[in-house]
Structures are given as structure tokens and as C-alpha cells.
Coordinates of N, CA and C in Angstrom, one line a residue:
M24 N -9.7 -42.1 -181.3 CA -8.1 -42.5 -180.8 C -8.0 -44.0 -180.9
L25 N -9.1 -44.6 -180.2 CA -9.1 -46.1 -180.3 C -9.0 -46.8 -181.8
K26 N -9.8 -46.0 -182.5 CA -9.6 -46.4 -183.9 C -8.3 -46.5 -184.7
L27 N -7.5 -45.8 -183.9 CA -6.2 -45.5 -184.4 C -5.1 -46.7 -184.0
I28 N -5.3 -47.4 -183.0 CA -4.6 -48.4 -182.4 C -4.1 -49.5 -183.1
P29 N -5.1 -50.1 -184.0 CA -4.9 -51.2 -184.8 C -4.0 -50.6 -186.1
V30 N -4.3 -49.6 -186.4 CA -3.6 -49.0 -187.7 C -1.9 -48.5 -187.1
M31 N -1.8 -48.0 -185.9 CA -0.6 -48.1 -185.1 C 0.2 -49.3 -185.4
R32 N -0.6 -50.5 -184.8 CA 0.1 -51.8 -184.4 C 0.6 -52.3 -186.0
K33 N -0.4 -52.1 -186.8 CA -0.1 -52.5 -188.3 C 1.2 -51.9 -188.8
L34 N 1.4 -50.5 -188.5 CA 2.5 -49.8 -188.8 C 3.7 -50.3 -188.2
A35 N 3.9 -50.3 -186.8 CA 4.9 -50.6 -186.1 C 5.3 -52.1 -186.7
N36 N 4.4 -53.0 -186.8 CA 5.0 -54.4 -187.3 C 5.5 -54.6 -188.6
E37 N 4.8 -53.7 -189.6 CA 5.6 -53.4 -190.7 C 6.9 -52.7 -191.0
R38 N 7.2 -51.9 -189.8 CA 8.3 -51.3 -189.6 C 9.3 -52.1 -189.1
E39 N 8.9 -53.1 -188.3 CA 9.9 -54.3 -187.7 C 10.5 -55.2 -188.8
K40 N 9.0 -55.6 -189.7 CA 9.6 -56.6 -190.6 C 10.4 -55.9 -191.5
T41 N 10.4 -54.6 -191.9 CA 11.2 -53.8 -192.9 C 12.6 -53.9 -192.3
I42 N 12.8 -53.7 -190.8 CA 14.0 -53.6 -190.3 C 14.7 -55.2 -190.4
D43 N 13.9 -56.3 -190.1 CA 14.6 -57.5 -189.9 C 14.9 -57.7 -191.2
D44 N 14.3 -57.7 -192.3 CA 14.3 -57.9 -193.8 C 16.1 -57.2 -194.0
E45 N 16.0 -56.1 -193.7 CA 17.2 -55.3 -193.9 C 18.3 -55.8 -193.2
R46 N 18.3 -56.3 -191.9 CA 19.3 -57.0 -191.5 C 19.6 -58.4 -191.8
R47 N 18.6 -59.0 -192.4 CA 18.9 -60.2 -192.9 C 19.7 -60.3 -194.2
G48 N 19.3 -59.2 -195.1 CA 20.1 -59.1 -196.2 C 21.5 -58.5 -195.7
D49 N 21.8 -57.6 -194.9 CA 23.2 -57.2 -194.4 C 23.9 -58.4 -194.0
M50 N 23.4 -59.4 -193.2 CA 24.3 -60.4 -192.5 C 24.3 -61.4 -193.8
A51 N 23.4 -61.6 -194.7 CA 23.8 -62.5 -195.8 C 25.0 -62.0 -196.7
E52 N 25.2 -60.7 -196.6 CA 26.3 -60.3 -197.6 C 27.7 -60.4 -196.7
M53 N 27.4 -60.3 -195.5 CA 28.8 -60.4 -194.5 C 29.7 -61.4 -195.0
P54 N 29.3 -62.8 -195.0 CA 30.5 -63.7 -195.5 C 31.2 -63.6 -196.7
K55 N 30.7 -62.8 -197.7 CA 31.5 -62.6 -198.6 C 32.5 -61.5 -198.1
E56 N 31.9 -60.3 -197.7 CA 32.7 -59.1 -197.2 C 33.9 -59.6 -196.5
I57 N 33.7 -60.5 -195.4 CA 34.8 -61.0 -194.6 C 35.5 -61.8 -195.5
A58 N 35.1 -62.7 -196.3 CA 36.2 -63.5 -197.4 C 37.0 -62.4 -198.3
D59 N 36.3 -61.3 -198.5 CA 37.3 -60.4 -199.3 C 38.2 -59.5 -198.5
L60 N 37.8 -59.2 -197.5 CA 38.9 -58.5 -196.5 C 40.0 -59.6 -196.1
K61 N 39.7 -60.6 -195.9 CA 40.6 -61.8 -195.6 C 41.8 -61.8 -196.7
A62 N 40.9 -61.8 -197.8 CA 42.1 -62.1 -199.1 C 42.9 -60.8 -199.0
E63 N 42.4 -59.5 -198.8 CA 43.1 -58.3 -198.9 C 44.3 -58.2 -198.1
I64 N 43.8 -59.0 -196.7 CA 45.0 -59.0 -195.8 C 45.8 -59.7 -196.3
A65 N 45.7 -60.9 -196.6 CA 46.8 -61.9 -196.9 C 47.5 -61.3 -197.9
T66 N 46.9 -60.6 -199.0 CA 47.8 -59.8 -200.2 C 48.7 -58.7 -199.5
M67 N 48.2 -58.0 -198.6 CA 49.0 -57.1 -198.0 C 50.0 -57.7 -197.2
R68 N 49.8 -58.7 -196.4 CA 50.7 -59.5 -195.8 C 51.7 -60.1 -196.5
A69 N 51.7 -60.7 -197.5 CA 52.6 -61.1 -198.4 C 53.3 -59.9 -199.2
S70 N 52.8 -58.9 -199.3 CA 53.4 -57.6 -200.0 C 54.4 -57.2 -198.8
H71 N 54.1 -57.1 -197.6 CA 55.0 -56.3 -196.7 C 56.1 -57.3 -196.4
D72 N 55.9 -58.5 -196.4 CA 56.8 -59.8 -196.0 C 57.9 -59.5 -197.4
A73 N 57.5 -59.4 -198.5 CA 58.4 -59.4 -199.6 C 59.1 -58.1 -199.5
E74 N 58.7 -56.9 -199.1 CA 59.3 -55.6 -198.7 C 60.3 -55.8 -197.9
I75 N 60.0 -56.5 -196.8 CA 61.0 -56.8 -195.6 C 61.7 -57.5 -196.0
G76 N 61.7 -58.5 -196.7 CA 62.8 -59.6 -197.2 C 63.7 -58.6 -198.1
I77 N 63.2 -57.7 -199.0 CA 64.2 -57.1 -199.7 C 65.1 -56.2 -199.0
M78 N 64.4 -55.3 -197.8 CA 65.1 -54.5 -197.0 C 66.4 -55.4 -196.1
R79 N 65.7 -56.5 -195.8 CA 66.8 -57.4 -195.0 C 68.0 -57.7 -196.0
H80 N 67.9 -58.1 -197.2 CA 68.6 -58.5 -198.2 C 69.6 -57.3 -198.5
R81 N 69.0 -56.1 -198.6 CA 69.9 -55.0 -198.8 C 70.8 -54.6 -197.6
A82 N 70.2 -54.7 -196.3 CA 71.1 -54.7 -195.3 C 72.5 -55.7 -195.0
N83 N 71.8 -56.8 -195.3 CA 73.0 -57.8 -195.4 C 74.0 -57.7 -196.4
N84 N 73.5 -57.1 -197.8 CA 74.6 -56.7 -198.6 C 75.4 -55.7 -198.2
A85 N 75.1 -54.6 -197.6 CA 75.6 -53.7 -197.2 C 76.5 -53.9 -196.1
T86 N 76.4 -54.8 -195.2 CA 77.1 -55.5 -194.4 C 78.2 -56.1 -194.8
M87 N 78.1 -57.0 -196.0 CA 78.8 -57.9 -196.2 C 80.0 -57.0 -196.9
C88 N 79.5 -55.9 -197.5 CA 80.5 -54.9 -198.4 C 81.5 -54.4 -197.6
I89 N 80.9 -54.1 -196.3 CA 81.7 -53.4 -195.1 C 82.6 -54.4 -194.8
D90 N 82.3 -55.4 -194.2 CA 83.2 -56.4 -193.8 C 84.4 -57.0 -194.9
A91 N 83.9 -57.0 -196.1 CA 84.8 -57.2 -197.1 C 85.9 -56.3 -197.4
L92 N 85.5 -55.0 -197.3 CA 86.5 -53.8 -197.3 C 87.3 -54.0 -196.1
L93 N 86.6 -54.1 -194.9 CA 87.7 -54.1 -193.7 C 88.6 -55.5 -193.8
M94 N 88.2 -56.4 -194.2 CA 89.4 -57.7 -194.4 C 90.1 -57.2 -195.5
L95 N 89.9 -56.6 -196.5 CA 90.9 -56.3 -197.5 C 91.9 -55.3 -197.1
L96 N 91.4 -54.3 -196.6 CA 92.3 -53.1 -195.9 C 93.1 -53.9 -194.9
K97 N 92.7 -54.8 -194.1 CA 93.6 -55.4 -193.0 C 94.7 -56.2 -193.6
A98 N 94.4 -56.6 -194.8 CA 95.0 -57.8 -195.5 C 96.4 -57.2 -196.3
A99 N 95.8 -56.0 -197.1 CA 96.8 -55.1 -198.0 C 96.2 -53.8 -198.0
P100 N 96.9 -53.0 -196.7 CA 96.4 -51.5 -196.8 C 97.0 -50.8 -198.1
D101 N 98.2 -51.3 -198.6 CA 98.8 -50.5 -199.7 C 98.0 -50.5 -200.8
K102 N 97.0 -51.8 -201.1 CA 96.4 -51.7 -202.3 C 95.0 -51.2 -202.2
V103 N 94.8 -50.2 -201.4 CA 93.6 -49.4 -201.1 C 92.6 -49.2 -202.6
A104 N 93.3 -48.7 -203.7 CA 92.4 -48.4 -204.8 C 92.1 -49.3 -205.3
D105 N 92.8 -50.6 -205.3 CA 92.4 -52.0 -206.0 C 91.0 -52.4 -205.2
H106 N 91.2 -52.3 -203.8 CA 89.8 -52.7 -203.2 C 88.9 -51.8 -203.1
I107 N 88.8 -50.6 -203.3 CA 87.9 -49.6 -203.8 C 87.3 -50.1 -204.9
E108 N 87.8 -50.6 -205.7 CA 87.2 -51.1 -207.3 C 86.5 -52.4 -207.1
T109 N 86.9 -53.1 -206.3 CA 86.5 -54.6 -205.9 C 85.0 -54.3 -205.3
I110 N 85.1 -53.5 -204.4 CA 83.9 -53.1 -203.7 C 82.8 -52.5 -204.3
A111 N 83.4 -51.6 -205.2 CA 82.3 -50.7 -205.8 C 81.7 -51.9 -206.9
A112 N 82.5 -52.6 -207.6 CA 81.9 -53.7 -208.4 C 80.7 -54.4 -207.8
M113 N 81.2 -54.9 -206.5 CA 80.3 -55.6 -205.6 C 78.9 -55.1 -205.4
R114 N 79.1 -53.9 -205.0 CA 78.1 -52.9 -204.8 C 76.8 -52.9 -206.1
E115 N 77.6 -52.5 -207.2 CA 76.8 -52.3 -208.5 C 76.3 -53.9 -208.5
R116 N 76.9 -54.8 -208.2 CA 76.1 -56.2 -208.7 C 74.9 -56.4 -207.6
H117 N 75.0 -55.8 -206.3 CA 74.1 -55.8 -205.6 C 72.7 -54.8 -205.9
R118 N 73.2 -54.0 -206.4 CA 72.2 -52.9 -206.7 C 71.3 -53.6 -208.2
Q119 N 72.0 -54.0 -208.9 CA 71.1 -54.7 -209.9 C 70.2 -56.0 -209.3
E120 N 70.8 -57.0 -208.5 CA 69.8 -58.0 -207.7 C 68.9 -57.2 -206.9
E121 N 69.1 -56.1 -206.4 CA 68.0 -55.6 -205.6 C 66.9 -55.1 -206.6
A122 N 67.2 -54.5 -207.8 CA 66.2 -54.1 -208.7 C 65.3 -55.1 -209.3
V123 N 66.0 -56.3 -209.6 CA 65.4 -57.4 -209.8 C 64.4 -58.0 -209.1
E124 N 64.9 -57.8 -207.7 CA 63.9 -58.2 -206.7 C 62.6 -57.4 -206.4
K125 N 62.8 -56.4 -206.6 CA 61.9 -55.1 -206.5 C 60.8 -55.5 -207.5
G126 N 61.4 -55.6 -208.7 CA 60.5 -55.9 -210.0 C 59.7 -57.1 -209.9
T127 N 60.2 -58.1 -209.3 CA 59.5 -59.4 -208.9 C 58.5 -59.1 -207.8
A128 N 58.8 -58.2 -206.7 CA 57.7 -58.2 -205.7 C 56.6 -57.2 -206.6
A129 N 56.8 -56.5 -207.4 CA 55.9 -55.3 -207.8 C 55.1 -56.2 -208.8
G130 N 55.9 -57.0 -209.5 CA 54.9 -58.0 -210.5 C 54.1 -59.0 -209.8
A131 N 54.5 -59.3 -208.5 CA 53.6 -60.3 -207.6 C 52.3 -59.5 -207.3
K132 N 52.7 -58.0 -206.8 CA 51.5 -57.1 -206.6 C 50.4 -57.1 -207.5
I133 N 51.0 -56.9 -208.7 CA 50.2 -56.5 -210.0 C 49.3 -57.9 -210.2
I134 N 50.0 -59.1 -210.1 CA 49.3 -60.6 -210.2 C 48.3 -60.6 -209.3
A135 N 48.6 -60.4 -208.0 CA 47.6 -60.6 -207.0 C 46.5 -59.5 -206.9
A136 N 46.7 -58.1 -207.5 CA 45.7 -57.5 -207.7 C 44.6 -57.7 -208.9
G137 N 45.1 -58.6 -209.8 CA 44.6 -59.1 -211.0 C 43.5 -59.9 -210.7
N138 N 44.0 -61.2 -209.9 CA 43.1 -62.2 -209.8 C 42.7 -62.4 -208.2
G139 N 43.0 -61.5 -207.3 CA 42.5 -61.4 -206.1 C 43.4 -62.4 -205.0
Q140 N 44.2 -63.1 -205.6 CA 45.3 -63.8 -205.0 C 46.1 -63.2 -204.1
P141 N 46.4 -63.6 -202.9 CA 47.7 -63.3 -202.4 C 48.9 -63.1 -203.0
A142 N 49.7 -62.3 -203.0 CA 51.2 -62.3 -203.6 C 52.1 -63.0 -202.8
A143 N 52.9 -63.8 -203.7 CA 54.0 -64.8 -203.2 C 55.0 -63.6 -202.6
A144 N 55.8 -64.1 -201.4 CA 56.7 -63.3 -200.7 C 58.1 -63.6 -201.4
T145 N 58.6 -62.8 -201.8 CA 60.0 -63.0 -202.6 C 61.1 -62.0 -201.6
S146 N 62.1 -62.5 -201.5 CA 63.4 -62.2 -200.9 C 64.7 -62.2 -201.4

């Protein structure tokens, strides 16, 4: 039994050394992993900011159309058909602008995914 004590100590020391080496290796990789996660968070934040900007713009456009319709109806209620055409044209123009904004945001996401840089917010 006493003959095993030096062997057991040697095994314990080797096990601790192996564990320490693994920890050092893991810790050496952490700064890169943290930087990668920060870049990913920045990309996601920019993407979400762009999406929120598009939603806010869309809500503002809808409010503007409703306000314009109400104003036109108050000014000349007898020309409702003309007002409907005007507002419909305005809404179509807004839809086209929204499509361009969404395309820009999607393009920024693709570019950011390709080079690891955060996407620029668009609104």
C-alpha cells in the first residue's frame, strides 16, 4: 500500500496539470468568443432597429392617410369618390416606399452576415 502513494500522487498531479491546461486553453479562446458574440449582438440590434424604423414609418404613413382623408371629407364631402382615389394613390406610393425600405434592410442584413460587420439601421 505504501508503495502506491508516490504513484497516486504522480497521477493526481498529472490530472491537475491536464485540467489546468484545459482551463488555460478555454480561457485563451474566450476573448475571441466574446468579440464574436458582441458583433452578433450589434448586428441583431441594428437589424431590429431597422425593422422598428420601418414599422414606425408605416404607422406614420397610415396615420397621415387617415388624417388626409378626414381633412378632405370635411373640406368637400360631396367629392368623396375623388378623395378615395387620392388616398388610394397615396397608399400605393407608401407601399412602394415600404418595399424599398424592407429591401434595403434585407440587403444590409446580407452584407452584415457576409463580412461580420453590424448592419446599418435604415428607416
